[in-house]
mmCIF file with all atom_site columns, C-alpha atoms in Angstrom:
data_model
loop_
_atom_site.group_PDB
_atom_site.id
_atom_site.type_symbol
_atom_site.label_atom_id
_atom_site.label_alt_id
_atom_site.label_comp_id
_atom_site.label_asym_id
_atom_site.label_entity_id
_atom_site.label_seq_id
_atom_site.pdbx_PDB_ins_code
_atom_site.Cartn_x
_atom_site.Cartn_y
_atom_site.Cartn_z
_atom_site.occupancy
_atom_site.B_iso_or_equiv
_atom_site.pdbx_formal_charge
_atom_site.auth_seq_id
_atom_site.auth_comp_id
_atom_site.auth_asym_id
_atom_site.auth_atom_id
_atom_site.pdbx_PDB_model_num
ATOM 1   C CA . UNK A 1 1   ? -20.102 -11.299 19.497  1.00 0.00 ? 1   UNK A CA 1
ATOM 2   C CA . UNK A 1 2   ? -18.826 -13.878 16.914  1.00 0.00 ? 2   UNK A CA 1
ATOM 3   C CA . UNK A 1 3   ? -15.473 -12.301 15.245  1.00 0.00 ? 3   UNK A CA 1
ATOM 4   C CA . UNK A 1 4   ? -15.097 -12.900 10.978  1.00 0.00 ? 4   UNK A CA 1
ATOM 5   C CA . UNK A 1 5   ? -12.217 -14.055 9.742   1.00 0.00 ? 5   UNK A CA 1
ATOM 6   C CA . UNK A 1 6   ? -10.004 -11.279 8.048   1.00 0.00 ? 6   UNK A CA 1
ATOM 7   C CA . UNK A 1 7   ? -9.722  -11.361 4.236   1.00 0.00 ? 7   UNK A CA 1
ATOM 8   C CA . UNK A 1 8   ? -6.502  -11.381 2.931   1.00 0.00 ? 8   UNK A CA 1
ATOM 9   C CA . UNK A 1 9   ? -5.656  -10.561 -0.578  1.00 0.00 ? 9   UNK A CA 1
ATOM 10  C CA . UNK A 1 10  ? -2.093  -12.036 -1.312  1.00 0.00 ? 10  UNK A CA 1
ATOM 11  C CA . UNK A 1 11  ? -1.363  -10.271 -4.692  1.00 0.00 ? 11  UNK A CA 1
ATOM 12  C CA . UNK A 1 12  ? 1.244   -11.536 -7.030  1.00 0.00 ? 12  UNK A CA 1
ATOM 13  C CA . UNK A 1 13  ? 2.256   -11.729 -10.085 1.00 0.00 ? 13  UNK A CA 1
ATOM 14  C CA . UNK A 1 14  ? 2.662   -14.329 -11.861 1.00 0.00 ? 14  UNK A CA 1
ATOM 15  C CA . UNK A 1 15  ? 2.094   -18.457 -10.652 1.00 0.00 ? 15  UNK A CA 1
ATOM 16  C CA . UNK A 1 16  ? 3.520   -20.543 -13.524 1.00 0.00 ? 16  UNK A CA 1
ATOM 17  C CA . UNK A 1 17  ? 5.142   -23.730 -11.895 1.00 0.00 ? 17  UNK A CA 1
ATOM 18  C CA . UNK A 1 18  ? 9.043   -23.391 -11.973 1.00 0.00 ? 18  UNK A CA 1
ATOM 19  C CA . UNK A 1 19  ? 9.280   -19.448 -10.794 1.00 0.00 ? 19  UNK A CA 1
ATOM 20  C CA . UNK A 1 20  ? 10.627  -18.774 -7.601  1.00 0.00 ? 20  UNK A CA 1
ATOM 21  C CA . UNK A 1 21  ? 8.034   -16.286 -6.984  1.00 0.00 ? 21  UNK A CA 1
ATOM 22  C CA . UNK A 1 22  ? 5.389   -19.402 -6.918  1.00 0.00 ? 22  UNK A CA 1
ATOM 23  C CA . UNK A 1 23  ? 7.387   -20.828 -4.607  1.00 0.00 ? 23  UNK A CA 1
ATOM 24  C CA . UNK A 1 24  ? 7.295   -18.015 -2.172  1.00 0.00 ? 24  UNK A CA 1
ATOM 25  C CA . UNK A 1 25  ? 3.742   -17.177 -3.124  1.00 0.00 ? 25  UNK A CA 1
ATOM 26  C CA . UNK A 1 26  ? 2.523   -20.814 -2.013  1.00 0.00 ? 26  UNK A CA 1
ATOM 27  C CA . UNK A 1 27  ? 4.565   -20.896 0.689   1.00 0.00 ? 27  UNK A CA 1
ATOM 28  C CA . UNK A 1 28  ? 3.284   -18.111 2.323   1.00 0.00 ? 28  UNK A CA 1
ATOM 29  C CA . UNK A 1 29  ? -0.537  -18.918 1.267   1.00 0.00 ? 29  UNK A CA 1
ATOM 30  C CA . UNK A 1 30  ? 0.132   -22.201 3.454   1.00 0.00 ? 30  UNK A CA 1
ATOM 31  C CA . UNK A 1 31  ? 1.445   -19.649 6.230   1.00 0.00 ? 31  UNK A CA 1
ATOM 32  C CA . UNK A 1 32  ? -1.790  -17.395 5.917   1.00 0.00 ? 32  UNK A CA 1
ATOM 33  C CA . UNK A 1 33  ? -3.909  -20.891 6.300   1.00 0.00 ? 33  UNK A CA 1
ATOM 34  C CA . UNK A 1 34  ? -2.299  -21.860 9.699   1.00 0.00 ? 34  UNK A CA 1
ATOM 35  C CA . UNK A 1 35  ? -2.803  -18.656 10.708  1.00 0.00 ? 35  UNK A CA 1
ATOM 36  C CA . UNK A 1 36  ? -6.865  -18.358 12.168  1.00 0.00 ? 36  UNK A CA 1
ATOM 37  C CA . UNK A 1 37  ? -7.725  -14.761 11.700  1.00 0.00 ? 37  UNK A CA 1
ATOM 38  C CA . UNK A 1 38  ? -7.719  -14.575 7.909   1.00 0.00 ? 38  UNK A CA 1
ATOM 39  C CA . UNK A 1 39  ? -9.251  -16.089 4.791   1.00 0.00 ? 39  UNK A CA 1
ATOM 40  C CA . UNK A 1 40  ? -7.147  -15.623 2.023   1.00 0.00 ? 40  UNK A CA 1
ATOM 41  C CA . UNK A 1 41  ? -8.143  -14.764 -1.720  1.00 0.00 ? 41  UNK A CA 1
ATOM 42  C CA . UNK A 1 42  ? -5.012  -15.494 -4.059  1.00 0.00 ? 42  UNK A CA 1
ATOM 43  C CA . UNK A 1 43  ? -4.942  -12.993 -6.670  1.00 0.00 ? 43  UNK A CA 1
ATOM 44  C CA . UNK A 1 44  ? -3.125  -13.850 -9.641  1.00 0.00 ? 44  UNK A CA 1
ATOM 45  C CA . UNK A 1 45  ? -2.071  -10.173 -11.696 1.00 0.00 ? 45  UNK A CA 1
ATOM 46  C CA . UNK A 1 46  ? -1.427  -12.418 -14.678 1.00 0.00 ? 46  UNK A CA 1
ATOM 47  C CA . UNK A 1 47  ? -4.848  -13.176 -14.817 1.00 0.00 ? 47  UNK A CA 1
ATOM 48  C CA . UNK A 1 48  ? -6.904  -11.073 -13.426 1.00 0.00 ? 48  UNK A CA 1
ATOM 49  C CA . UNK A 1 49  ? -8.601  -7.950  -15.057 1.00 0.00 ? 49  UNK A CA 1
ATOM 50  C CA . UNK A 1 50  ? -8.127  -4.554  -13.804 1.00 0.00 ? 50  UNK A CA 1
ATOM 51  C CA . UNK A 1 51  ? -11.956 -3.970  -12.987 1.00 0.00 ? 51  UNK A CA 1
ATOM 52  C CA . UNK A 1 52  ? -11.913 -7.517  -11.128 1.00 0.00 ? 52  UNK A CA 1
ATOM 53  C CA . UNK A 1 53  ? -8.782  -7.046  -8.924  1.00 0.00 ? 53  UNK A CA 1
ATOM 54  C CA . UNK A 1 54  ? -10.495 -3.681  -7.752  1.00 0.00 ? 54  UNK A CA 1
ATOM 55  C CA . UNK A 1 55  ? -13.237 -5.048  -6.602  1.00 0.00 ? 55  UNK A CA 1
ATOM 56  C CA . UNK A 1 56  ? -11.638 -8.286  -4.825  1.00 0.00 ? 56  UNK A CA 1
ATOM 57  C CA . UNK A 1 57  ? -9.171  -5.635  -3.152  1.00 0.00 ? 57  UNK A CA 1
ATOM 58  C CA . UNK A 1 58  ? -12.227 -3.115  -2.117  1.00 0.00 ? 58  UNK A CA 1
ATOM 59  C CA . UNK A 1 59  ? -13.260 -6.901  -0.169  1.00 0.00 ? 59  UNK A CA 1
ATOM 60  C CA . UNK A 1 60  ? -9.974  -7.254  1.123   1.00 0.00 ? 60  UNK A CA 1
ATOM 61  C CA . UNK A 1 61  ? -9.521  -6.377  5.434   1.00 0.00 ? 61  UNK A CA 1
ATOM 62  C CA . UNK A 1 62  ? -5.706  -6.267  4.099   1.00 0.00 ? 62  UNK A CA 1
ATOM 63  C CA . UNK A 1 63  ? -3.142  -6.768  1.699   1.00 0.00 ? 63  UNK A CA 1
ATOM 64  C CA . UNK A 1 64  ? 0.143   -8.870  1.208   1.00 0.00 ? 64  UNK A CA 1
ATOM 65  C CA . UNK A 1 65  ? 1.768   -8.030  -2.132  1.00 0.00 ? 65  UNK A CA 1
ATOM 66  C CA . UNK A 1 66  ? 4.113   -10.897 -2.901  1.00 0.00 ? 66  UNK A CA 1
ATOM 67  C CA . UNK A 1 67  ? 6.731   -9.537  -5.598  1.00 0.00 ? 67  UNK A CA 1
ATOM 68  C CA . UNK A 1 68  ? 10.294  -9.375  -6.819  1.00 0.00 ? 68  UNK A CA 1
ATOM 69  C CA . UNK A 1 69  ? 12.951  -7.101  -6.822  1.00 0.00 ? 69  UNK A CA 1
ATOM 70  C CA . UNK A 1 70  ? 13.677  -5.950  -10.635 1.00 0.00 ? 70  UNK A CA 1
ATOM 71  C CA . UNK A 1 71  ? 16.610  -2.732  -11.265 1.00 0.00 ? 71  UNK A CA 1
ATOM 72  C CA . UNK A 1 72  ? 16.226  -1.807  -7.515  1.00 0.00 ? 72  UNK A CA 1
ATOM 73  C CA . UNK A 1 73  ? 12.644  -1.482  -7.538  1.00 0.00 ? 73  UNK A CA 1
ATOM 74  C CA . UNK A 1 74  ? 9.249   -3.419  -8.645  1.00 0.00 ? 74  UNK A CA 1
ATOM 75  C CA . UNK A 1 75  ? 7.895   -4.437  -11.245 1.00 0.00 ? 75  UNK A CA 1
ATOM 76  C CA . UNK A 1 76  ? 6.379   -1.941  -13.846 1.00 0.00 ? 76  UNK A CA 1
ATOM 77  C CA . UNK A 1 77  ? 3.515   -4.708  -14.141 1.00 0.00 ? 77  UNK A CA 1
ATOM 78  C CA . UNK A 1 78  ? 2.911   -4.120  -10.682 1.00 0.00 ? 78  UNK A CA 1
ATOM 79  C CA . UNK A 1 79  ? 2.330   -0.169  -10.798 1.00 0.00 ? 79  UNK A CA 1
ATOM 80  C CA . UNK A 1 80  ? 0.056   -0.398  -13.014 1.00 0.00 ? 80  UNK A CA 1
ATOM 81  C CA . UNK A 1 81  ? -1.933  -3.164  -10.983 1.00 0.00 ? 81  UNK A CA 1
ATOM 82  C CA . UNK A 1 82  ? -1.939  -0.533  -8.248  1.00 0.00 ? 82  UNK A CA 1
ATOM 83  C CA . UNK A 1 83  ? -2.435  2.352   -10.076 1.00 0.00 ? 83  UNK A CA 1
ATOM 84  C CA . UNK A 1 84  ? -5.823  0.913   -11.712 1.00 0.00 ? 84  UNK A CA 1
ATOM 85  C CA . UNK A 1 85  ? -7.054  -0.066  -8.148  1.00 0.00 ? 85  UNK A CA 1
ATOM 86  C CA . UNK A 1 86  ? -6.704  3.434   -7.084  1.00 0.00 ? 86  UNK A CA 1
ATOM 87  C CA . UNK A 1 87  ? -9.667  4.272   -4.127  1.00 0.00 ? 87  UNK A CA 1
ATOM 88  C CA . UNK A 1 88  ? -9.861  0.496   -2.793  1.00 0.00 ? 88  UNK A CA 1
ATOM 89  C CA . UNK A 1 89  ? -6.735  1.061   -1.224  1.00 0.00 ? 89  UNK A CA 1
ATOM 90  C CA . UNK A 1 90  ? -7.293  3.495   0.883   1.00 0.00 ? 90  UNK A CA 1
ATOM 91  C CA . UNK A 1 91  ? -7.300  2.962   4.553   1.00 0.00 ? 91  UNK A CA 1
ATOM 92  C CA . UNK A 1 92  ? -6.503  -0.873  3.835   1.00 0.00 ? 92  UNK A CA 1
ATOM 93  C CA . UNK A 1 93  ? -3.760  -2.367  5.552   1.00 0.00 ? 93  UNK A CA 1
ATOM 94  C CA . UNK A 1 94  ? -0.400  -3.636  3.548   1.00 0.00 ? 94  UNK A CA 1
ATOM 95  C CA . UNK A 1 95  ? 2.528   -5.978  4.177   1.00 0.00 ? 95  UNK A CA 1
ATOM 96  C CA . UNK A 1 96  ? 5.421   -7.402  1.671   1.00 0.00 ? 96  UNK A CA 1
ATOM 97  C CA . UNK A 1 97  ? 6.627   -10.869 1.201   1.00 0.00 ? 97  UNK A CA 1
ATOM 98  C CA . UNK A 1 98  ? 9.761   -9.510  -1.075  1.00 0.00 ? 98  UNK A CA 1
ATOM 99  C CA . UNK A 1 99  ? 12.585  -11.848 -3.097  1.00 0.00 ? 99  UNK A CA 1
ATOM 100 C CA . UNK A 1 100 ? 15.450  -11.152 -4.987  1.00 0.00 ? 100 UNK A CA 1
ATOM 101 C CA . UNK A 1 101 ? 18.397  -9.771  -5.503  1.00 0.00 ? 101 UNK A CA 1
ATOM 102 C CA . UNK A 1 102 ? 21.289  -9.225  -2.431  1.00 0.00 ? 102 UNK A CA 1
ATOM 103 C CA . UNK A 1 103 ? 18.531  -7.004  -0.723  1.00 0.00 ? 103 UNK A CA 1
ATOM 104 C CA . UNK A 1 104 ? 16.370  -9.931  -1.223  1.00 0.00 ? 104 UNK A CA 1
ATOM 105 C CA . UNK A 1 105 ? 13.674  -7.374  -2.168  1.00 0.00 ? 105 UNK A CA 1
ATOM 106 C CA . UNK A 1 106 ? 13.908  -5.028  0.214   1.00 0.00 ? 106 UNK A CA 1
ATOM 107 C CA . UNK A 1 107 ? 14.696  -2.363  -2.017  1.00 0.00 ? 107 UNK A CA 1
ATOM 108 C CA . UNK A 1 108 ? 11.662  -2.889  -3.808  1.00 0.00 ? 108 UNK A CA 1
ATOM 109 C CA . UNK A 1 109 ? 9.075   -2.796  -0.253  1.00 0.00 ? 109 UNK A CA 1
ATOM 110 C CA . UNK A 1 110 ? 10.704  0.095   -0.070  1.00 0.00 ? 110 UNK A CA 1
ATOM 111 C CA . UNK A 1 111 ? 9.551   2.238   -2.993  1.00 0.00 ? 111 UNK A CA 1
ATOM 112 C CA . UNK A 1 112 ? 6.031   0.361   -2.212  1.00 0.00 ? 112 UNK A CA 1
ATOM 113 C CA . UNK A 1 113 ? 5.950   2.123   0.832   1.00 0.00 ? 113 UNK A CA 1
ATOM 114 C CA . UNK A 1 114 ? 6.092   5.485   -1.032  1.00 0.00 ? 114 UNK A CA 1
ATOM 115 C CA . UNK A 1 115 ? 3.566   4.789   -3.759  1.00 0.00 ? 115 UNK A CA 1
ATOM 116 C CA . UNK A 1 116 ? 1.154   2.982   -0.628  1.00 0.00 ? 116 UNK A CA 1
ATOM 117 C CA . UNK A 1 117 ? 1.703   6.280   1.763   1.00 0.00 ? 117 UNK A CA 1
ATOM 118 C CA . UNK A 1 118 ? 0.122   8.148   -1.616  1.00 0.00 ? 118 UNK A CA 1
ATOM 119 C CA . UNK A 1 119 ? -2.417  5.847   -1.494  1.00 0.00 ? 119 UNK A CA 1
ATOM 120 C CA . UNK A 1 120 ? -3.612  6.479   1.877   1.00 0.00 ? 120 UNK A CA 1
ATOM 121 C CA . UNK A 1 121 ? -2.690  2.604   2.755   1.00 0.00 ? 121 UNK A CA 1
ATOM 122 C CA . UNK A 1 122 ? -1.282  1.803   6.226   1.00 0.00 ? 122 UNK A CA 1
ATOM 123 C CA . UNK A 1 123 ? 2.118   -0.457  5.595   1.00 0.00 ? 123 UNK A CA 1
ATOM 124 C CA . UNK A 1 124 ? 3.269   -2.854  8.421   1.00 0.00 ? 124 UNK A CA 1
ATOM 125 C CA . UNK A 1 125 ? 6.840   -2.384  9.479   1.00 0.00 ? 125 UNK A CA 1
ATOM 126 C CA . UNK A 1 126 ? 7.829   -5.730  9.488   1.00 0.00 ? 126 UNK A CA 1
ATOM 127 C CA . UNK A 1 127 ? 8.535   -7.473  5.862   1.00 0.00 ? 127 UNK A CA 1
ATOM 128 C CA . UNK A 1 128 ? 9.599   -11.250 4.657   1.00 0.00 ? 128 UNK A CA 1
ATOM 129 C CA . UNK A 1 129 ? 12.621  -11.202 2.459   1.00 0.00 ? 129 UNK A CA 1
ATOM 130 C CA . UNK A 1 130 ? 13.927  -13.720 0.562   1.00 0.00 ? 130 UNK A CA 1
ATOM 131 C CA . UNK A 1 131 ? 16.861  -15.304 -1.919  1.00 0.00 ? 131 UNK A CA 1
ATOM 132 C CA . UNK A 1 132 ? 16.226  -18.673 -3.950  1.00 0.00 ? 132 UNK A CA 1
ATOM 133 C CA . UNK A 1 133 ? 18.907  -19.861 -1.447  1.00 0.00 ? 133 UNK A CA 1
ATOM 134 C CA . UNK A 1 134 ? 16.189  -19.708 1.655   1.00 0.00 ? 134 UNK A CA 1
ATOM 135 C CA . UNK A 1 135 ? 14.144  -22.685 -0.246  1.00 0.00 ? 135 UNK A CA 1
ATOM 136 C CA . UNK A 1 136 ? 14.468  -25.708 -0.587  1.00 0.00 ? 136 UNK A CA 1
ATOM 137 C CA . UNK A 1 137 ? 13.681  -27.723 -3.513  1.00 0.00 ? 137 UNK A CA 1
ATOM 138 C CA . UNK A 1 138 ? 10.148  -28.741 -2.710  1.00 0.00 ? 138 UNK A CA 1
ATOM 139 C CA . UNK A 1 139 ? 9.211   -24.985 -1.592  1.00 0.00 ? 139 UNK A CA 1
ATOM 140 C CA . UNK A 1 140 ? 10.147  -25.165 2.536   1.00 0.00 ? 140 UNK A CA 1
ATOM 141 C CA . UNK A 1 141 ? 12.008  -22.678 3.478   1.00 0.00 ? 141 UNK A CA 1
ATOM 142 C CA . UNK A 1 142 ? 15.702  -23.330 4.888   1.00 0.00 ? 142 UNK A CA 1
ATOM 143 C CA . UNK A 1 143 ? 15.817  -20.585 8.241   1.00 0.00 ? 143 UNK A CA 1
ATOM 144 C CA . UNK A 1 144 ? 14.115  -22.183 11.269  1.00 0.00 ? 144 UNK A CA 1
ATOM 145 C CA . UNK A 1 145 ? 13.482  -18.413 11.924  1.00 0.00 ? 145 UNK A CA 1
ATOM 146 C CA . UNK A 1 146 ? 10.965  -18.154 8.829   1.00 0.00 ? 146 UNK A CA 1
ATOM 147 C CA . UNK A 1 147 ? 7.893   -19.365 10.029  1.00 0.00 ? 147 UNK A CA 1
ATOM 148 C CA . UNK A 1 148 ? 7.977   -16.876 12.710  1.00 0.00 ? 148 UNK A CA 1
ATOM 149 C CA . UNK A 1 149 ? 8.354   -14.329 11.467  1.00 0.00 ? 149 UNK A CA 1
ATOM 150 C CA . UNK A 1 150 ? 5.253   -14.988 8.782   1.00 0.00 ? 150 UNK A CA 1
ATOM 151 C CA . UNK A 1 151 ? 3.083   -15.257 11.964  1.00 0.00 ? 151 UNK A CA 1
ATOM 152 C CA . UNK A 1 152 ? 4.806   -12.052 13.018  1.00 0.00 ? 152 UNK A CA 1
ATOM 153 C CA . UNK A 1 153 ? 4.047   -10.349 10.087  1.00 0.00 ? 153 UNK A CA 1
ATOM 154 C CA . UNK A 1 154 ? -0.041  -11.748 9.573   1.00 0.00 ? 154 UNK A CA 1
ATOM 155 C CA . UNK A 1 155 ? -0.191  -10.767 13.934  1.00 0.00 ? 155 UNK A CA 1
ATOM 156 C CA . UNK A 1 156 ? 0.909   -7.102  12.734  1.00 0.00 ? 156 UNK A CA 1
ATOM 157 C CA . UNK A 1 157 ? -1.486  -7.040  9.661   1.00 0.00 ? 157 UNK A CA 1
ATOM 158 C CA . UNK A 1 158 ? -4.504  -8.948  11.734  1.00 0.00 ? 158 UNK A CA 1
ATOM 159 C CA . UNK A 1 159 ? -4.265  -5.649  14.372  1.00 0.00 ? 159 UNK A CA 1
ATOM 160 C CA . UNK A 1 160 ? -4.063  -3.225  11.693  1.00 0.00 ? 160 UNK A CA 1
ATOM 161 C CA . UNK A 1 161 ? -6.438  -4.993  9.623   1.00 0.00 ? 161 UNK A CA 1
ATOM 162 C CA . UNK A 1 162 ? -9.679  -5.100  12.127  1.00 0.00 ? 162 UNK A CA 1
ATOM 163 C CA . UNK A 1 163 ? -9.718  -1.439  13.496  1.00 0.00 ? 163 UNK A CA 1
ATOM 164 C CA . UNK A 1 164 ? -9.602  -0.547  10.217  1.00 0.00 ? 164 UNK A CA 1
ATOM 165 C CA . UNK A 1 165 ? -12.724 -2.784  8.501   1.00 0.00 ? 165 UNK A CA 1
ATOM 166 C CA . UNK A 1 166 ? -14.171 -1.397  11.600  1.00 0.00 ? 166 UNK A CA 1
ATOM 167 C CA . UNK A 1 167 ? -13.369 1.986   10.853  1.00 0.00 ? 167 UNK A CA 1
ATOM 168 C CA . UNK A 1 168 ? -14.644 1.985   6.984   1.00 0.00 ? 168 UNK A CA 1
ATOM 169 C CA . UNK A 1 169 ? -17.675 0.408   7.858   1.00 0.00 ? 169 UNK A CA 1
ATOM 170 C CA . UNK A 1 170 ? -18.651 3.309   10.485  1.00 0.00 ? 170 UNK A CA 1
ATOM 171 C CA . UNK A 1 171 ? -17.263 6.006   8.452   1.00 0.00 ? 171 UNK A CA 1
ATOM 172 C CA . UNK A 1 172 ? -15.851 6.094   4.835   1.00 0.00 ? 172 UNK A CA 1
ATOM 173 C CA . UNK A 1 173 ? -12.594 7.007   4.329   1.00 0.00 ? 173 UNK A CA 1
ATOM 174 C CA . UNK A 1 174 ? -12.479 10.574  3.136   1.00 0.00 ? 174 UNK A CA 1
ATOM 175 C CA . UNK A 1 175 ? -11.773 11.541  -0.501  1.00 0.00 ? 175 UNK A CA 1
#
């Protein structure tokens, strides 16, 4: 039985050269690469239509939302991203590569969690946080223990992410 590669959306928001959230955002896109069990689609919110990032999330086996931290929460850009997806989410699995702020994002994975749980998503426990100061200049990041945990966090999403496709091909999720 020959096993397909996982697709992975990695959602963010924004990739104009000189943001740290490009930095992350590549970053971990070269993480998902080294990792085997997923193809990645890179979905840019700033330019992708509502209708478009719908359907590329209905072909996602799973999610990583890569965002910021704005006020304590995420961005309002962001919401409405998820909000116009709506029914593709649903029993899809989700993960968080967070930045910003002295949570370094946490506080924003956290309210996605809520708004995800309404969506019927699974979210993995594990999330990567980060501050510009875990960088380095040319986008590597500064903790030895980084790395690992990204292949922590894709192994957690990779055995969410294939009972599930299996699951939704058998038997539609239920309204």
């Amino acid at each position: 039985m020959t096993v397909h590669p996982l697709r992975l959306a990695v959602l963010t928001r924004n990739l104009e050269p000189g943001r740290f959230g490009t930095v992350v955002t590549r970053w971990f896109e070269r993480a998902v690469d080294q990792a085997d069990e997923f193809k990645p689609d890179l979905i840019d919110l700033s330019a992708v239509p509502h209708p478009e990032l719908a359907d590329r999330i209905d072909e996602a086996d799973a999610v990583v939302i890569v965002t910021a931290e704005y006020n304590h929460a995420y961005p309002g850009d962001l919401k409405t991203a998820i909000d116009a997806v709506r029914r593709p989410w649903y029993a899809k699995p989700v993960a968080f590569v967070v930045y910003g702020g002295r949570s370094g994002g946490l506080r924003a994975a956290e309210q996605l969690r809520l708004v995800f749980a309404e969506l019927h998503a699974v979210t993995t426990r594990d999330t990567l946080t980060f501050q510009e100061s875990d960088f380095t200049p040319t986008g590597h990041p500064t903790n030895p223990t980084t790395p690992p945990a990204a292949t922590a966090l894709l192994t957690q999403l990779a055995w969410w992410a294939r009972p599930l496709r299996e699951a939704r091909a058998q038997n539609p999720y239920p309204s």
